[in-house]
Short mmCIF file of C-alpha atoms and ligand atoms in Angstrom, two decimals:
data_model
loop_
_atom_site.label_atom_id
_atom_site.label_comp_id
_atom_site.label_asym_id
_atom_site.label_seq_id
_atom_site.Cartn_x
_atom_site.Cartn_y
_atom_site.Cartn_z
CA UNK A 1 189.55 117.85 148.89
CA UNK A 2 188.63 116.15 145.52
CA UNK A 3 187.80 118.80 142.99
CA UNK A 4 185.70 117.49 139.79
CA UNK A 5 186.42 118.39 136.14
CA UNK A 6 182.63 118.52 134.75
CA UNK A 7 182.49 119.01 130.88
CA UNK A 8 179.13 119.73 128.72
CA UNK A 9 177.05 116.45 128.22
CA UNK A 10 177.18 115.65 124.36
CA UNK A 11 174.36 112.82 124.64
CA UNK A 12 171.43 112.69 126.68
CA UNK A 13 170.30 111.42 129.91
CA UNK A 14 168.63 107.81 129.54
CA UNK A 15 167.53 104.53 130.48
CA UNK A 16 165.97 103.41 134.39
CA UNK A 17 167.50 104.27 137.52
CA UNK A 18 166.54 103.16 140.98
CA UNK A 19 167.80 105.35 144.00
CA UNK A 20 169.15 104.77 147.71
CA UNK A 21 166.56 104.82 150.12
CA UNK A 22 165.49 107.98 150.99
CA UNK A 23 167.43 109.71 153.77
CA UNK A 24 165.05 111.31 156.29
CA UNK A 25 162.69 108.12 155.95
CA UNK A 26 166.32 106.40 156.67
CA UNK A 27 166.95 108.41 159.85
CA UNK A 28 163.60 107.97 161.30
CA UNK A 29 164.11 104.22 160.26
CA UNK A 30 166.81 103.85 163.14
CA UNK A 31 165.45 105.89 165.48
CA UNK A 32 161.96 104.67 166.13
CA UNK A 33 163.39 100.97 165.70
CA UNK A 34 165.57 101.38 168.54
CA UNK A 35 163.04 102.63 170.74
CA UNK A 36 160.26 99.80 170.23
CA UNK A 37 161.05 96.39 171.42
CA UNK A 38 162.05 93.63 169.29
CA UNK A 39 163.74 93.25 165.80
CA UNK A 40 163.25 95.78 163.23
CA UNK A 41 164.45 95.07 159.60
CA UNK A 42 165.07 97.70 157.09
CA UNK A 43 165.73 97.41 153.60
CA UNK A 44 166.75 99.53 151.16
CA UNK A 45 168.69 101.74 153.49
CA UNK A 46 171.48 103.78 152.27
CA UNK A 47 174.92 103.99 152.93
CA UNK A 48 174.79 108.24 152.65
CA UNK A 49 177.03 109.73 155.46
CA UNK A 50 173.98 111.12 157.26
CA UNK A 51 172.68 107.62 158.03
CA UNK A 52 175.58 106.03 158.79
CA UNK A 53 176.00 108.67 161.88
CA UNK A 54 172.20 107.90 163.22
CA UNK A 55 173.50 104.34 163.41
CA UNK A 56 176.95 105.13 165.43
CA UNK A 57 174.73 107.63 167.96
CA UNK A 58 172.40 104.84 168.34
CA UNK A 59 175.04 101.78 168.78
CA UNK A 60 177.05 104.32 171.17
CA UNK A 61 172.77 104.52 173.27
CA UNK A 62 173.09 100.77 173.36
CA UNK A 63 171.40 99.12 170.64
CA UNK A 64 172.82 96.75 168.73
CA UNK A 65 172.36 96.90 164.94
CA UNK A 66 174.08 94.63 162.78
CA UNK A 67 174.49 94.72 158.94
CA UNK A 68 172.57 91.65 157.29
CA UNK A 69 173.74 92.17 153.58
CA UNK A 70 174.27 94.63 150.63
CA UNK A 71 171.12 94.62 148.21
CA UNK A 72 171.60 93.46 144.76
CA UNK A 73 168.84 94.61 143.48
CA UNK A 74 169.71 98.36 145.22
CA UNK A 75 173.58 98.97 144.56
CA UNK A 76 175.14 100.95 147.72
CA UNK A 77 171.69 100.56 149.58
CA UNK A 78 171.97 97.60 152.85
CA UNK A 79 169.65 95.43 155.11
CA UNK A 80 170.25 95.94 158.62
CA UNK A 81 168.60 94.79 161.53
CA UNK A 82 167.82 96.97 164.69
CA UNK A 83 167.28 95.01 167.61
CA UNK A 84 165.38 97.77 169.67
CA UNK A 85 165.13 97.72 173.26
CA UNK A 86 161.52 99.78 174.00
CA UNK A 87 161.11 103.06 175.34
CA UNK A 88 161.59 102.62 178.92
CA UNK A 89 165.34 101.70 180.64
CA UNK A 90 166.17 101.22 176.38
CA UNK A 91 169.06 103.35 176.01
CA UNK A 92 172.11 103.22 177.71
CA UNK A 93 174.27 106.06 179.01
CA UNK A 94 177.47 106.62 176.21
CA UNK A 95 181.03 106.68 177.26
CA UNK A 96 181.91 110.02 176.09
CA UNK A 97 180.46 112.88 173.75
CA UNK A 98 178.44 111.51 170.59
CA UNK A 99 179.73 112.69 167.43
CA UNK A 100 177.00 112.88 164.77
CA UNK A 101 178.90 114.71 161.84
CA UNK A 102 177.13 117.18 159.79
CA UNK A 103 173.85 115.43 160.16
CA UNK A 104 171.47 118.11 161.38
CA UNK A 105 168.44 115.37 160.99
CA UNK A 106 170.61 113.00 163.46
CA UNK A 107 171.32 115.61 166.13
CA UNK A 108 167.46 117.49 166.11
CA UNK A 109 165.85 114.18 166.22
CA UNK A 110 168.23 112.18 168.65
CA UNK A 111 167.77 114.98 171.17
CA UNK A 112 164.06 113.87 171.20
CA UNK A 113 164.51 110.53 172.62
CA UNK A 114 167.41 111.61 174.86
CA UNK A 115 164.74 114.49 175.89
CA UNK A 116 163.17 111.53 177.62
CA UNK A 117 165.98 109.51 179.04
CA UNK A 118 167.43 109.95 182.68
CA UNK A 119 171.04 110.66 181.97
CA UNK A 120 173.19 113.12 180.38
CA UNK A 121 174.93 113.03 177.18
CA UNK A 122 176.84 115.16 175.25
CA UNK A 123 175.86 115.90 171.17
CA UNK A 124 178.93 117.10 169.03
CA UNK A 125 178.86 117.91 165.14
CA UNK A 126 181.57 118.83 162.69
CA UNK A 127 182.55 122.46 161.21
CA UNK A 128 178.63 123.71 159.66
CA UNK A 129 176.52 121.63 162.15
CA UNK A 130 178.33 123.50 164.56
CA UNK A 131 177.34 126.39 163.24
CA UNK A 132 173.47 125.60 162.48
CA UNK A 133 171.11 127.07 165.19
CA UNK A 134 170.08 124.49 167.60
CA UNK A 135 167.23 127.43 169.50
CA UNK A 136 164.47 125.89 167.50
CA UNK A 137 164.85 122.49 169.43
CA UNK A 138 166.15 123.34 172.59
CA UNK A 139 163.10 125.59 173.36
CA UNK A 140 160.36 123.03 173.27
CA UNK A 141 162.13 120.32 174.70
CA UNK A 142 163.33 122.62 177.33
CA UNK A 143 159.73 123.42 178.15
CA UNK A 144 158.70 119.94 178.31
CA UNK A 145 161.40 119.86 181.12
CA UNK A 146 164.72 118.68 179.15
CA UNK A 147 167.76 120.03 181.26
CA UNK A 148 170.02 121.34 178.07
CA UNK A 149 173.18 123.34 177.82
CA UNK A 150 174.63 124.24 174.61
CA UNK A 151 177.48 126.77 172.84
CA UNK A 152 175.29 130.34 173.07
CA UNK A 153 176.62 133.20 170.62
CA UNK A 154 174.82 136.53 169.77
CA UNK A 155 173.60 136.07 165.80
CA UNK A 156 172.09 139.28 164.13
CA UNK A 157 171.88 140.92 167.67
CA UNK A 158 169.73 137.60 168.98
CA UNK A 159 171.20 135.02 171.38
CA UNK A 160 171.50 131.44 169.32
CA UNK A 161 172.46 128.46 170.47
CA UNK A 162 174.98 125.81 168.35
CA UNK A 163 176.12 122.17 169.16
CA UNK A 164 177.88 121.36 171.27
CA UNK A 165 175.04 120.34 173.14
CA UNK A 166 174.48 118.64 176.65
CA UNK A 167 170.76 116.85 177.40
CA UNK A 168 169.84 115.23 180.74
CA UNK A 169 166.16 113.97 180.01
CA UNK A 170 163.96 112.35 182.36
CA UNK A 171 159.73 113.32 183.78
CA UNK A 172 158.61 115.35 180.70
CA UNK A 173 155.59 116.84 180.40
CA UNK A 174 153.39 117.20 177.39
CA UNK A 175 153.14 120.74 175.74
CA UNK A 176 151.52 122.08 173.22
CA UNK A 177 153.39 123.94 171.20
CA UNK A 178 152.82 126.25 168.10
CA UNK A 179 156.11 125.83 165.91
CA UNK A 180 157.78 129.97 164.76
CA UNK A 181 159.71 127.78 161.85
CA UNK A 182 158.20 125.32 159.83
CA UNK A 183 161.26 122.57 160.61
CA UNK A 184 160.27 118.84 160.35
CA UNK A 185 163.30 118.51 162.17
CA UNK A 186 162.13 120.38 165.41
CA UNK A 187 158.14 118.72 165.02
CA UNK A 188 159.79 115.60 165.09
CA UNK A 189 161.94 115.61 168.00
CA UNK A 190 158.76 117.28 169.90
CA UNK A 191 156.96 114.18 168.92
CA UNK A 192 160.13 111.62 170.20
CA UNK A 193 159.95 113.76 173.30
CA UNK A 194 156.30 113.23 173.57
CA UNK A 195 156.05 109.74 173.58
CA UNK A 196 158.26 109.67 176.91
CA UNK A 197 155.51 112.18 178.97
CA UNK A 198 152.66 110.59 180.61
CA UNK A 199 149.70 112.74 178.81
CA UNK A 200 148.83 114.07 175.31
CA UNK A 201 151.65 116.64 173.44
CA UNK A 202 150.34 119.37 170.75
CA UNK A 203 152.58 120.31 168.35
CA UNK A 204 151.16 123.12 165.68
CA UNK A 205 153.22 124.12 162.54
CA UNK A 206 152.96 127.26 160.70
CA UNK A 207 153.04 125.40 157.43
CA UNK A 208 152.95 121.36 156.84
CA UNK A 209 156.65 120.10 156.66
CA UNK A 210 157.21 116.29 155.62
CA UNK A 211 155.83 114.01 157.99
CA UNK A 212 157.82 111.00 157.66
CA UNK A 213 157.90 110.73 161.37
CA UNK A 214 154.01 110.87 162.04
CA UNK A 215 153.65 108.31 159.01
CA UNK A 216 156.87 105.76 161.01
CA UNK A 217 155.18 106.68 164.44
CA UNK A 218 151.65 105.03 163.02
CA UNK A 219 153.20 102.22 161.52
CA UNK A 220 154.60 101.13 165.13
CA UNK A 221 151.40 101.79 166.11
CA UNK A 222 152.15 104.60 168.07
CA UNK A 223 148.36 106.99 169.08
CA UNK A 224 148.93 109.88 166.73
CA UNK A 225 146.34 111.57 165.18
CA UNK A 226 146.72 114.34 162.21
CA UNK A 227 144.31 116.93 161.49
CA UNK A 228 145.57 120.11 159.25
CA UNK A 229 148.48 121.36 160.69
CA UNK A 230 148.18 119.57 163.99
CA UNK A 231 149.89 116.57 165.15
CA UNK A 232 148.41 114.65 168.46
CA UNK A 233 150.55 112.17 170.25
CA UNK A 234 150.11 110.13 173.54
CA UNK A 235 152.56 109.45 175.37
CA UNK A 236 153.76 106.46 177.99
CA UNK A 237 152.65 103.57 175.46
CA UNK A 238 155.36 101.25 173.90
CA UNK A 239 155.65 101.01 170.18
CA UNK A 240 155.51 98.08 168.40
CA UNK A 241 157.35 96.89 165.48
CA UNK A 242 156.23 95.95 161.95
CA UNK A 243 159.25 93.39 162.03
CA UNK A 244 159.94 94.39 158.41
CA UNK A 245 160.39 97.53 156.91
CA UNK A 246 161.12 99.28 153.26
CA UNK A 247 163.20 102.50 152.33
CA UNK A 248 161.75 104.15 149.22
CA UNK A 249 163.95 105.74 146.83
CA UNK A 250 165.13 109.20 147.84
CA UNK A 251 163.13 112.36 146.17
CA UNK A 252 165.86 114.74 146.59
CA UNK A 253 168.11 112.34 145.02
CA UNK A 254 165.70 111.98 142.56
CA UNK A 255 165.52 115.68 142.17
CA UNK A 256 169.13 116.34 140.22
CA UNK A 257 167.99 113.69 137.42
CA UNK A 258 164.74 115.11 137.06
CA UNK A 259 165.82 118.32 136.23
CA UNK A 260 169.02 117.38 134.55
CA UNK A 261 166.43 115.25 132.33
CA UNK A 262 164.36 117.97 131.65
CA UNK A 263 167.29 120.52 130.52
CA UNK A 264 169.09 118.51 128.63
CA UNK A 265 167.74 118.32 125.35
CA UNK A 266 166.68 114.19 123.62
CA UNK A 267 166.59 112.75 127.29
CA UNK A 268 163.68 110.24 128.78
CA UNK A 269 164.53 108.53 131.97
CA UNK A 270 162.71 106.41 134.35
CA UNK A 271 163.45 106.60 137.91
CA UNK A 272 161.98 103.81 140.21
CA UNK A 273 160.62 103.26 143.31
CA UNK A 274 160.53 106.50 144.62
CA UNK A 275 159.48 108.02 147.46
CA UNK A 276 156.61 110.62 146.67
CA UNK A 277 155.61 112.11 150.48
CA UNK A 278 153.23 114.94 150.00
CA UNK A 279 155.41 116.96 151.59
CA UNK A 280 158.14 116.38 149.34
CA UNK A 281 157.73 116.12 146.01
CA UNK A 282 156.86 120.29 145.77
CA UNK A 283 159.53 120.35 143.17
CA UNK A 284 157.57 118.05 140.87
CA UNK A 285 154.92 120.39 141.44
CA UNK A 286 156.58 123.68 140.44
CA UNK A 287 158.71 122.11 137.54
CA UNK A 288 155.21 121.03 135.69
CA UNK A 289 153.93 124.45 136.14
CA UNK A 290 157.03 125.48 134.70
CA UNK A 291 156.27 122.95 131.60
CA UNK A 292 157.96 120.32 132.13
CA UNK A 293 157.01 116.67 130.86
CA UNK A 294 156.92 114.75 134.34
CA UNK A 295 154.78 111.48 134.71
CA UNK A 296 153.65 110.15 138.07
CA UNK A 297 153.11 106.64 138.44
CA UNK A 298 151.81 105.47 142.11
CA UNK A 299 152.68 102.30 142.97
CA UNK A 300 152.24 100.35 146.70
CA UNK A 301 154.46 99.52 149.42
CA UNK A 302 153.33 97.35 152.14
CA UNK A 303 156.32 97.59 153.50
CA UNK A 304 156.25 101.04 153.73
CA UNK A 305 154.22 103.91 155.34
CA UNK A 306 155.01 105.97 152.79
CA UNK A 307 153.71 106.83 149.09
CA UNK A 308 155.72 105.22 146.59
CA UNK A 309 155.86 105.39 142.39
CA UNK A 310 158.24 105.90 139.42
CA UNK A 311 158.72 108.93 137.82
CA UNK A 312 159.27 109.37 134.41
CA UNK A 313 160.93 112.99 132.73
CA UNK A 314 160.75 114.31 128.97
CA UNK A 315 163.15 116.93 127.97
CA UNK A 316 161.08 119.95 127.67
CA UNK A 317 160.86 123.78 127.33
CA UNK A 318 160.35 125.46 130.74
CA UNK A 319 159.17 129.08 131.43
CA UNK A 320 159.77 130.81 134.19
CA UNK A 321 157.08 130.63 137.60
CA UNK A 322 156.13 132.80 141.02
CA UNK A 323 157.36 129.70 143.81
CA UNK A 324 155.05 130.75 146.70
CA UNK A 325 156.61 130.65 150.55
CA UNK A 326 153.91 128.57 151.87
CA UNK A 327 155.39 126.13 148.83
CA UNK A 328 158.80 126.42 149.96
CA UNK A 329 158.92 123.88 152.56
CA UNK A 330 157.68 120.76 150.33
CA UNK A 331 161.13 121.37 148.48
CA UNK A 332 163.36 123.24 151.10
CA UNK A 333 166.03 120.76 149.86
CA UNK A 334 165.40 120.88 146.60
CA UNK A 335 165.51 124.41 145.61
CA UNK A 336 169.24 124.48 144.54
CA UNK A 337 168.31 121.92 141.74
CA UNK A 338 165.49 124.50 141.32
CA UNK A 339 167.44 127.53 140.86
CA UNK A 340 169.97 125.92 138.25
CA UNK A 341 166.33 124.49 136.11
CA UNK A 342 165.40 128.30 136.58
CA UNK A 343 168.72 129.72 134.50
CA UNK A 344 167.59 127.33 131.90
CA UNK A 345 163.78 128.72 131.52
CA UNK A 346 162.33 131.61 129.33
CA UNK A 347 161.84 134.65 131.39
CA UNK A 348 161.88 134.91 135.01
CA UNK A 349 161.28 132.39 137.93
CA UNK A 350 160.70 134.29 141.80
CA UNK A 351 161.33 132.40 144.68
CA UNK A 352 159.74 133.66 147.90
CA UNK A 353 159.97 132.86 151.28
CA UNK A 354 163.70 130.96 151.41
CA UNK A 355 165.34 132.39 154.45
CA UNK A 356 165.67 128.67 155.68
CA UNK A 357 168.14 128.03 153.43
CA UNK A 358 171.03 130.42 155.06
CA UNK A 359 171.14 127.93 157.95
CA UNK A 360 171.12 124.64 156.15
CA UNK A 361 174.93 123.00 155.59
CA UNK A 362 176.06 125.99 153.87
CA UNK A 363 174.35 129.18 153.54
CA UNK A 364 172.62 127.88 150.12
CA UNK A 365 171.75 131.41 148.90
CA UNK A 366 175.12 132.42 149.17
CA UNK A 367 176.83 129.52 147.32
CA UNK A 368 174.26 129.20 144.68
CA UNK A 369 174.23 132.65 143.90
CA UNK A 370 177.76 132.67 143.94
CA UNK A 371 177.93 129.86 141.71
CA UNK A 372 175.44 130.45 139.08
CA UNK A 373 176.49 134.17 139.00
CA UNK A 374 180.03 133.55 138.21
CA UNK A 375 178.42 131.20 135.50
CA UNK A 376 176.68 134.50 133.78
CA UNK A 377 172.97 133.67 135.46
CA UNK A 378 171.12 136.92 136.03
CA UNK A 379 170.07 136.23 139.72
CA UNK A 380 168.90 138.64 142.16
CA UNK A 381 168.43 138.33 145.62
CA UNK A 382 166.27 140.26 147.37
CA UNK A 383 165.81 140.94 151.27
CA UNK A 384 162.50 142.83 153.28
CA UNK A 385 162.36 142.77 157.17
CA UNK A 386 160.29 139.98 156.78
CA UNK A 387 161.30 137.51 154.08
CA UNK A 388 163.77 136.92 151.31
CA UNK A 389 163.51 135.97 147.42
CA UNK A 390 165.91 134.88 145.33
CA UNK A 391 164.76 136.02 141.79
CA UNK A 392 166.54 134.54 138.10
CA UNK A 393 166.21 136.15 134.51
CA UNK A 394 166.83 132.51 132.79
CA UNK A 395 167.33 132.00 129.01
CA UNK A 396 170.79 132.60 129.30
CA UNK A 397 173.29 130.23 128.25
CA UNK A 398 175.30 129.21 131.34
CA UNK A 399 179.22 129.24 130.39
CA UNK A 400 181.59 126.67 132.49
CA UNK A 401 184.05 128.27 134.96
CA UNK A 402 185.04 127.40 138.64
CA UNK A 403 182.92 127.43 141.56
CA UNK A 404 183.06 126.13 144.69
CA UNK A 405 180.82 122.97 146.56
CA UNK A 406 181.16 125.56 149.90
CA UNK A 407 181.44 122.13 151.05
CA UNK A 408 177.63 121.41 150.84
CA UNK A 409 176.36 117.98 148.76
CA UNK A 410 173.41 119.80 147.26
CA UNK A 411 174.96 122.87 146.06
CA UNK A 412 178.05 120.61 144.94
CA UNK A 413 175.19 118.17 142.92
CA UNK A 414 173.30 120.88 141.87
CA UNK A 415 176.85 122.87 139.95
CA UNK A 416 177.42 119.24 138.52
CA UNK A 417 174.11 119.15 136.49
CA UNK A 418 174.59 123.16 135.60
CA UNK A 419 178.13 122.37 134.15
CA UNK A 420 176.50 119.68 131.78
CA UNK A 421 174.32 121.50 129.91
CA UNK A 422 176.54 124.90 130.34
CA UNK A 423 179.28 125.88 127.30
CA UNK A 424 182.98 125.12 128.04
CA UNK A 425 184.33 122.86 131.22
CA UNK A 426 183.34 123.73 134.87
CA UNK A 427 185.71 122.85 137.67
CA UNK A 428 184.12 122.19 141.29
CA UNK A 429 186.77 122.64 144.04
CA UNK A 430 185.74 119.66 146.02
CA UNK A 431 182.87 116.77 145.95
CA UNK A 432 183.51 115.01 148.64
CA UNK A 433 180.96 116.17 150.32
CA UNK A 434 178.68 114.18 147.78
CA UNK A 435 178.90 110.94 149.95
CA UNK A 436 176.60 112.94 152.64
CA UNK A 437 173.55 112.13 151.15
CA UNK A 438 174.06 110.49 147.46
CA UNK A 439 177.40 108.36 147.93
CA UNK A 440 176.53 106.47 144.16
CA UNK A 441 175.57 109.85 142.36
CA UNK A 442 178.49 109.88 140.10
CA UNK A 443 178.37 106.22 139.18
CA UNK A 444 174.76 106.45 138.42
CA UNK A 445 175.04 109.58 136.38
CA UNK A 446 177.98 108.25 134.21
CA UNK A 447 175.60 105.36 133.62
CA UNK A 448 172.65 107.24 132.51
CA UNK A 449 174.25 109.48 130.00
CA UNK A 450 174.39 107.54 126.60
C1 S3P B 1 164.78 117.08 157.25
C2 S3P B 1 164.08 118.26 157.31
C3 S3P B 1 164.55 119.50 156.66
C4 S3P B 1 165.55 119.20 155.56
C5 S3P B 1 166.61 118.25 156.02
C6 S3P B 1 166.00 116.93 156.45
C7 S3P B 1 164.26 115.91 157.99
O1 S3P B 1 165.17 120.33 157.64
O2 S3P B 1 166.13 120.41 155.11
O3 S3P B 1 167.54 118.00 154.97
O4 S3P B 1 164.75 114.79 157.75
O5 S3P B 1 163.36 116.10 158.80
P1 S3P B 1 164.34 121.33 158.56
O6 S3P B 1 163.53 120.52 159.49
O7 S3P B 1 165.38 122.11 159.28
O8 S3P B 1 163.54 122.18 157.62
#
């Protein structure tokens, strides 16, 4: 436990910050290297907790990945070198269970590629992966002919199933598939899955998610093919390297300065080399409805499949906004950051559509309520048979108390930038957690407040 004493900023945010790489593009990174032959190098990639997990699962598979140096130019952030071994007779059966953490991206995704391998392995995760439902993936891959048992438990009179979880892999078959939950989690691990089947795989989502993993797929020349809300893949075809690749800057890192920038009065701050994914960057969206004084800046990346740019914020006057559930899932991760920018905004801000977000690492409508509540926010939240909203009266000062990280990096971020522009000192019961996806957040933000 390492609690954090936060008090009220007295200067502003300012100056130019560059940010880890981003996470899931990080994940994916790993993954996709290890399955194409040849050396893969990746810059820029971080050292978040998350990461460093898809790296042990994959050394414990059988690839070797070695550490080439730390980046000067990106504090914290590494160059590593995959050295991948193809799709077929690739990965080698682990000695024991796999242990992937908390990292829900490493377990969804590395079930994918063991979907297609001809042994069995055991996937373990710590205290909330083990409670995160794992249904979503085990489904599809199950009816692509993935032999999976798991840890089954009756949730809100339906059967789940949580990690532990045990995959033998081997002769998939392509499916096509129409996703219930919009998870770019589950799409991609469908698509890993596909690539090991000897015909074409379909997968159909109810509303675009981030598709960092079609985007990687193409660059290693994998046959996928987009249209709307469709994803095409062929299987049976080795991938092939770019040799070299680039991790932008993560958005969701990005996110907590943004808004901290914007709510804190005098502040300008330039954030580079960021990662700005269709899918992702919904928050930039809603906060400029909201009035906020955000400038976009595209920039290229060869290295890259991704949309890059820097991203410049104004301190400005927000008012409040309707956040549409077909929007949700271009910020799923950032909607704690939202929530606190909400208590800060003249009248009220409505947020439809976030039932996801009661089986992320916490149950984030529980400890941000919590949280911001105990604060003096005026937040609501509001429950039908067939969604949920989480609605906030802002314009009321925030006043510094204690509250509780529930052990989650974004909600424990997110309290940090409330406490700063709140009145009196806020304690946070523990920030470790931090290091999960934003190890150099603290060291940053002390930096940028002058
Ligand atoms: C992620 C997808 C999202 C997100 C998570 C990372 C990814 O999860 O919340 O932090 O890297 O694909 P879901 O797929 O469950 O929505």
């Amino acid at each position: 436990m390492r609690f954090l004493l936060v008090k009220p900023a007295q200067k502003h945010l300012k100056g130019k910050i560059v940010l880890l790489g981003d996470k899931s593009i990080a994940n994916r990174s790993i993954i996709i290297s290890a399955i194409s032959p040849g050396k893969t190098t990746i810059e820029n990639f971080p050292t978040s907790k998350d990461c460093l997990y898809t790296i042990k699962a994959l050394k414990k598979l059988g690839i070797k990945i070695i550490q080439n140096s730390t980046s000067r130019q990106y504090k914290n952030a590494r160059t590593i070198t995959v050295f991948g071994k193809g799709l077929y007779d690739g990965l080698k059966k682990p000695k024991g269970p796999i242990f992937v953490g908390d990292s829900g991206t490493t377990l969804r995704l590395t079930l994918g590629v063991l979907a297609g391998q001809n042994f069995a392995v055991t996937l373990t995760g710590g205290k909330s992966l083990s409670q995160r439902p794992m249904l979503r993936v085990t489904l599809p891959l199950r009816l692509m002919g993935a032999k999976i048992n798991s840890k089954l438990k009756t949730q809100n009179s339906k059967l789940e199933e949580y990690p532990p979880i045990t995959i033998r892999g081997g002769n998939l078959k392509p499916i096509t598939y129409r996703m219930p939950v919009a998870s770019a989690q589950v799409k991609s691990a469908i698509l890993f899955a596909g690539l090991y089947t000897k015909g074409t795989t379909r997968v159909i989502e109810p509303v675009k998610t981030r598709d960092h993993t079609e985007r990687m797929l193409r660059l290693f020349k994998a046959e996928i093919k987009v249209k709307q809300n469709k994803i095409v893949i062929k299987g049976n075809k080795e991938l092939a390297s770019p040799g070299r690749i680039f991790i932008p800057g993560d958005i969701s890192s990005a996110s907590f300065f943004i808004v901290l920038a914007t709510i804190l009065p005098g502040s300008r701050i330039l954030i580079k080399n960021v990662n700005l994914n269709p899918g992702r960057i919904g928050i930039i969206k809603v906060l400029k409805r909201m009035g906020a004084n955000i400038q976009l800046t595209a920039d290229s990346c060869q290295l890259s499949a991704e949309p890059v740019g820097n991203i410049l914020v104004k301190s400005s006057n927000l008012k409040g906004t309707i956040v549409k559930k077909e929007e949700i899932p271009s910020m799923i991760d950032e909607l704690p950051i939202l929530m606190v920018a909400a208590c800060y905004t003249r009248g009220k801000t409505i947020f439809d559509g976030v039932g996801e977000l009661r089986v992320k690492e916490t149950d984030r409508i529980r400890s941000m309520s919590c949280n911001l509540r105990k604060m003096g926010a005026q937040i609501r939240v509001l429950k039908t048979a067939k969604s949920e909203k989480v609605v906030i009266e802002g314009g009321r000062d925030l006043r510094g108390t204690a509250v509780k990280s529930f052990g989650d990096h974004r909600t424990a971020i997110s309290m940090v930038i409330a406490a700063l522009r709140a009145q009196g000192n806020t304690r946070i019961d523990d920030i470790s957690c931090i290091n999960k996806s934003f190890p150099n957040f603290l060291s940053l933000l002390k930096n940028s407040i002058h």
